[in-house]
Short mmCIF file of C-alpha atoms in Angstrom, two decimals:
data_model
loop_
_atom_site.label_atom_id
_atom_site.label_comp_id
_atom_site.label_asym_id
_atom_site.label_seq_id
_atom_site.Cartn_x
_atom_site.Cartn_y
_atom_site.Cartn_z
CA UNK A 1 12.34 -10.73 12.25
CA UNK A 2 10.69 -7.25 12.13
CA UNK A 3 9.62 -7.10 9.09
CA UNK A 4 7.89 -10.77 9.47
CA UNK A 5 6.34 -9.45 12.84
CA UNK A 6 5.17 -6.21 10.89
CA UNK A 7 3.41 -8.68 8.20
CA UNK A 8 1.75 -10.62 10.67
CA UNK A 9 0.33 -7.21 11.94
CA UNK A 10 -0.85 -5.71 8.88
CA UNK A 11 -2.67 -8.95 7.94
CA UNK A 12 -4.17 -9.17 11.18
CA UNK A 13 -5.10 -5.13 11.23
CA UNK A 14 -6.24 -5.30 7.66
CA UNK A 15 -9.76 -6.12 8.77
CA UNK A 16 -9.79 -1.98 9.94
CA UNK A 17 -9.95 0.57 7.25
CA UNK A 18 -7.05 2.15 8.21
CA UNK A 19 -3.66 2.63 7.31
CA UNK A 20 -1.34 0.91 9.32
CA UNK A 21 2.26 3.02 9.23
CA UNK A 22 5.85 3.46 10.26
CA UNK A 23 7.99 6.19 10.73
CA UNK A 24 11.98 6.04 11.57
CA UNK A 25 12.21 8.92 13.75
CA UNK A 26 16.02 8.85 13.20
CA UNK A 27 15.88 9.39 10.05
CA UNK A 28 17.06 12.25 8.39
CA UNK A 29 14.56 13.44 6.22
CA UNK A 30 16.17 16.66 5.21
CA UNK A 31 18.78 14.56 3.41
CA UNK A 32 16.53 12.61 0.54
CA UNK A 33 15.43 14.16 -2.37
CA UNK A 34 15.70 11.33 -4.81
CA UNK A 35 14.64 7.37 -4.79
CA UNK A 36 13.97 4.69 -7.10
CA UNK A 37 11.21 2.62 -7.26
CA UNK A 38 10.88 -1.50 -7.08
CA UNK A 39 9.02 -4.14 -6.77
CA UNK A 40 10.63 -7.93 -6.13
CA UNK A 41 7.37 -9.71 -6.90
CA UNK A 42 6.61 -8.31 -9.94
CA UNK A 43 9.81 -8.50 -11.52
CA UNK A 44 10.90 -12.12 -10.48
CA UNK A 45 7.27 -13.65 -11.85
CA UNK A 46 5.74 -13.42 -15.18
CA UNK A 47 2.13 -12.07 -14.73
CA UNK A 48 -1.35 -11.44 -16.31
CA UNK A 49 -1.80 -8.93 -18.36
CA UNK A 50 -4.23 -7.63 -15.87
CA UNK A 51 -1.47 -7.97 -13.10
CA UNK A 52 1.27 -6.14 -14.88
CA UNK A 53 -1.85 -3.06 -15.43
CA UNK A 54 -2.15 -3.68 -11.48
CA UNK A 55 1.21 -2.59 -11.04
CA UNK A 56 1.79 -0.16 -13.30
CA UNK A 57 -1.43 1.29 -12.18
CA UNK A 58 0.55 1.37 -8.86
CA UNK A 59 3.60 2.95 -10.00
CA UNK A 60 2.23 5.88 -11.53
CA UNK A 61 0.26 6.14 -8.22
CA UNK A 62 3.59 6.32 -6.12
CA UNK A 63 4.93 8.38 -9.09
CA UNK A 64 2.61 11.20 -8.18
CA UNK A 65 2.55 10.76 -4.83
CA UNK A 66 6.31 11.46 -4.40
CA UNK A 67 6.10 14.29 -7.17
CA UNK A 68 3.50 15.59 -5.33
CA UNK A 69 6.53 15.48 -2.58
CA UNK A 70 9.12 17.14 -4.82
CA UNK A 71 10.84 13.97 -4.81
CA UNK A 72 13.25 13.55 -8.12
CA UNK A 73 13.19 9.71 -9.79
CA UNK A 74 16.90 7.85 -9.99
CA UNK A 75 18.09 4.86 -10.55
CA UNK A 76 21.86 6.27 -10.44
CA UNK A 77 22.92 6.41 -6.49
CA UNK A 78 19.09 7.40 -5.22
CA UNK A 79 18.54 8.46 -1.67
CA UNK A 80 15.97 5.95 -1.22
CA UNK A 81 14.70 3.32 -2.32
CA UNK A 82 10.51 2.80 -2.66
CA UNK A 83 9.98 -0.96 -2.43
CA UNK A 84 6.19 -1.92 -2.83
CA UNK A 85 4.42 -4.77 -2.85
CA UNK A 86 0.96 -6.38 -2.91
CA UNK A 87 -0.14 -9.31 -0.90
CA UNK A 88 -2.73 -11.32 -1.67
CA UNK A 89 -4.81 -14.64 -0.37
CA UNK A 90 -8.60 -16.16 -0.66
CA UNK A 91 -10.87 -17.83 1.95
CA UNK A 92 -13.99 -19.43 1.67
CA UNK A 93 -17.24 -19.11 3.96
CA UNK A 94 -19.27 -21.65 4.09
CA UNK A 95 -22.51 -21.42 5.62
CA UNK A 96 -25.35 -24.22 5.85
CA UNK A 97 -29.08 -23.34 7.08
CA UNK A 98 -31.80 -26.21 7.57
CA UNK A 99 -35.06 -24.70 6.51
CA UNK A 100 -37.17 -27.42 7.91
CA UNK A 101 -37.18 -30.74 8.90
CA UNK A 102 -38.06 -32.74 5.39
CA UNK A 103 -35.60 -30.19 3.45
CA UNK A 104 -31.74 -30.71 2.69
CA UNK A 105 -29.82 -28.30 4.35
CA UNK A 106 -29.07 -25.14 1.78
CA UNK A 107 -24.91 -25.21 1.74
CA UNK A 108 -23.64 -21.22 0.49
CA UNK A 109 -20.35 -20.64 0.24
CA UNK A 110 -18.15 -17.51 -0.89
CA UNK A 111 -15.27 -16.89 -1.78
CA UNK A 112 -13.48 -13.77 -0.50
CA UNK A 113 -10.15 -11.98 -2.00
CA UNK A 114 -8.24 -10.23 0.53
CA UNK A 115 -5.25 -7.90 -0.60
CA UNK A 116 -3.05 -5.65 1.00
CA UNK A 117 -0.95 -2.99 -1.12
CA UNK A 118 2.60 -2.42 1.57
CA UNK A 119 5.13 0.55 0.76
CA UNK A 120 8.62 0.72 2.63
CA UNK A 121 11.25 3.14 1.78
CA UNK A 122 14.78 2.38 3.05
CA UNK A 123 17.80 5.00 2.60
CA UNK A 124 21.30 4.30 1.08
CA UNK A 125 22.22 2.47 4.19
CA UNK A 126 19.12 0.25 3.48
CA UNK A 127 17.62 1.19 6.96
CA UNK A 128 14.10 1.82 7.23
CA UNK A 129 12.98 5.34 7.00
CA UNK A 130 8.83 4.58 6.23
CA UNK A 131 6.34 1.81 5.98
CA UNK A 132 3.03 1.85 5.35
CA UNK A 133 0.25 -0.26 4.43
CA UNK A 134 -3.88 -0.28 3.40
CA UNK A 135 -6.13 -3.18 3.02
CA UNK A 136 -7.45 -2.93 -0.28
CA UNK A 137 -10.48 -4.07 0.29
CA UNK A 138 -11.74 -0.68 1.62
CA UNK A 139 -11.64 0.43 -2.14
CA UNK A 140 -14.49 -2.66 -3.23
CA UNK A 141 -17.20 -0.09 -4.19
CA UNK A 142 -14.82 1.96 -6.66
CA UNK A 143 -15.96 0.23 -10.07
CA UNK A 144 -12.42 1.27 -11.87
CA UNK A 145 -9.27 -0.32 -10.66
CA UNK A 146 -7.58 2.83 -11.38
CA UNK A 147 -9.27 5.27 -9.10
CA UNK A 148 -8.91 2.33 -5.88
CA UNK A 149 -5.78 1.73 -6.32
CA UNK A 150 -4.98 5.51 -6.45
CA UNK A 151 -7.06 5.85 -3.11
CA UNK A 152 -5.46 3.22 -1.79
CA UNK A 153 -1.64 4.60 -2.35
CA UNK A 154 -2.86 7.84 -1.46
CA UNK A 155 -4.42 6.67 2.31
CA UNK A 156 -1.08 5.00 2.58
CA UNK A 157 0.89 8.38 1.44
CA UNK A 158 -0.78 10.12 4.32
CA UNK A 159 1.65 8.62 6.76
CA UNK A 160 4.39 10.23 4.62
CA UNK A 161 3.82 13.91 5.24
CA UNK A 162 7.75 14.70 4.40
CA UNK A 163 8.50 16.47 1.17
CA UNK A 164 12.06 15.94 -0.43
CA UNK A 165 15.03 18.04 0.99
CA UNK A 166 12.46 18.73 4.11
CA UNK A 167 12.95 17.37 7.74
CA UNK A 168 9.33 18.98 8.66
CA UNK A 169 6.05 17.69 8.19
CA UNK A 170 3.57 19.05 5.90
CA UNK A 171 0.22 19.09 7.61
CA UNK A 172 -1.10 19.20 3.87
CA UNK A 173 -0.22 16.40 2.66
CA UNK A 174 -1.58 14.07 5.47
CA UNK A 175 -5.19 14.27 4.42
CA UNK A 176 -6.44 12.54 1.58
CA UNK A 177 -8.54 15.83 0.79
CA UNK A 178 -6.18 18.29 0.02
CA UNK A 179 -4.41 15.25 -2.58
CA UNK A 180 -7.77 15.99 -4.15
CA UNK A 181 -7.37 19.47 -5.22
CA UNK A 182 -3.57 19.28 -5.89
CA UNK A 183 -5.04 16.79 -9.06
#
């Protein structure tokens, strides 16, 4: 129930720029130092070939992220688990103007693609430690798909200022700056 209440609130917040986040404050942060990293979308559907670059554009995103956090890749008995996901939907506008009375009314509609990339990391126990979330959308002007989706898992990995073995927060690593120069 939660997690369908948390959905319902990122779509809703995903018309702000920000990133919408969870922390467990129970957690134990000083205990993790390795995870694994899935995705139950993308590996229960056949995709694109542009899909499948979508996602393995995001994995090497997280992949630096969390090496950026000293945190070790396993698939053998990992400390937590990365689960990730990308939601997507379309709407259309319509709008109809009458430019005068002896002209047909000028009909315009658009079609807009709405996605939102979510990250949740759950511990051995499969409890939630972290969740956040960015509306992709705020990455439209980037002309490469590479560099916005690295933004946009980077905004996201501001809200996980915890580096592996480490129960304190690293004030660098919540600014999307400092990401910058570590590259």
């Amino acid at each position: 129930m939660k997690k369908w209440f948390f959905l319902t609130f990122v779509i809703i917040a995903s018309c702000n720029p920000k990133v919408v986040s969870y922390v467990n404050s129970k957690a134990n942060f000083s205990q993790f130092e390795t995870y694994r990293l899935v995705t139950t979308k993308a590996e229960s559907k056949t995709f694109t070939p542009e899909n499948t670059l979508i996602f393995d554009l995001i994995k090497k995103s997280i992949r630096m992220e969390m090496d950026k956090r000293d945190y070790i890749v396993s698939n053998v008995s990992p400390d937590l688990t990365l689960r990730y996901e990308v939601t997507a939907s379309t709407r259309f506008e319509t709008n109809s103007n009458q430019v005068g009375p002896y002209y047909a009314p000028q009909v315009n509609t658009r079609t807009i693609y709405e996605s939102v990339l979510l990250m949740e990391l759950y511990d051995s126990k499969k409890k939630l430690v972290w969740q956040g979330s960015y509306d992709l959308r705020q990455q439209k002007k980037e002309k490469k798909a590479s560099k916005a989706i690295e933004k946009g898992v980077g905004h996201i990995f501001t809200s996980y200022p915890y580096r592996a073995k480490s129960a304190k927060i690293d004030e660098a690593l919540k600014t999307i700056e400092n990401k910058k120069k570590d590259n």
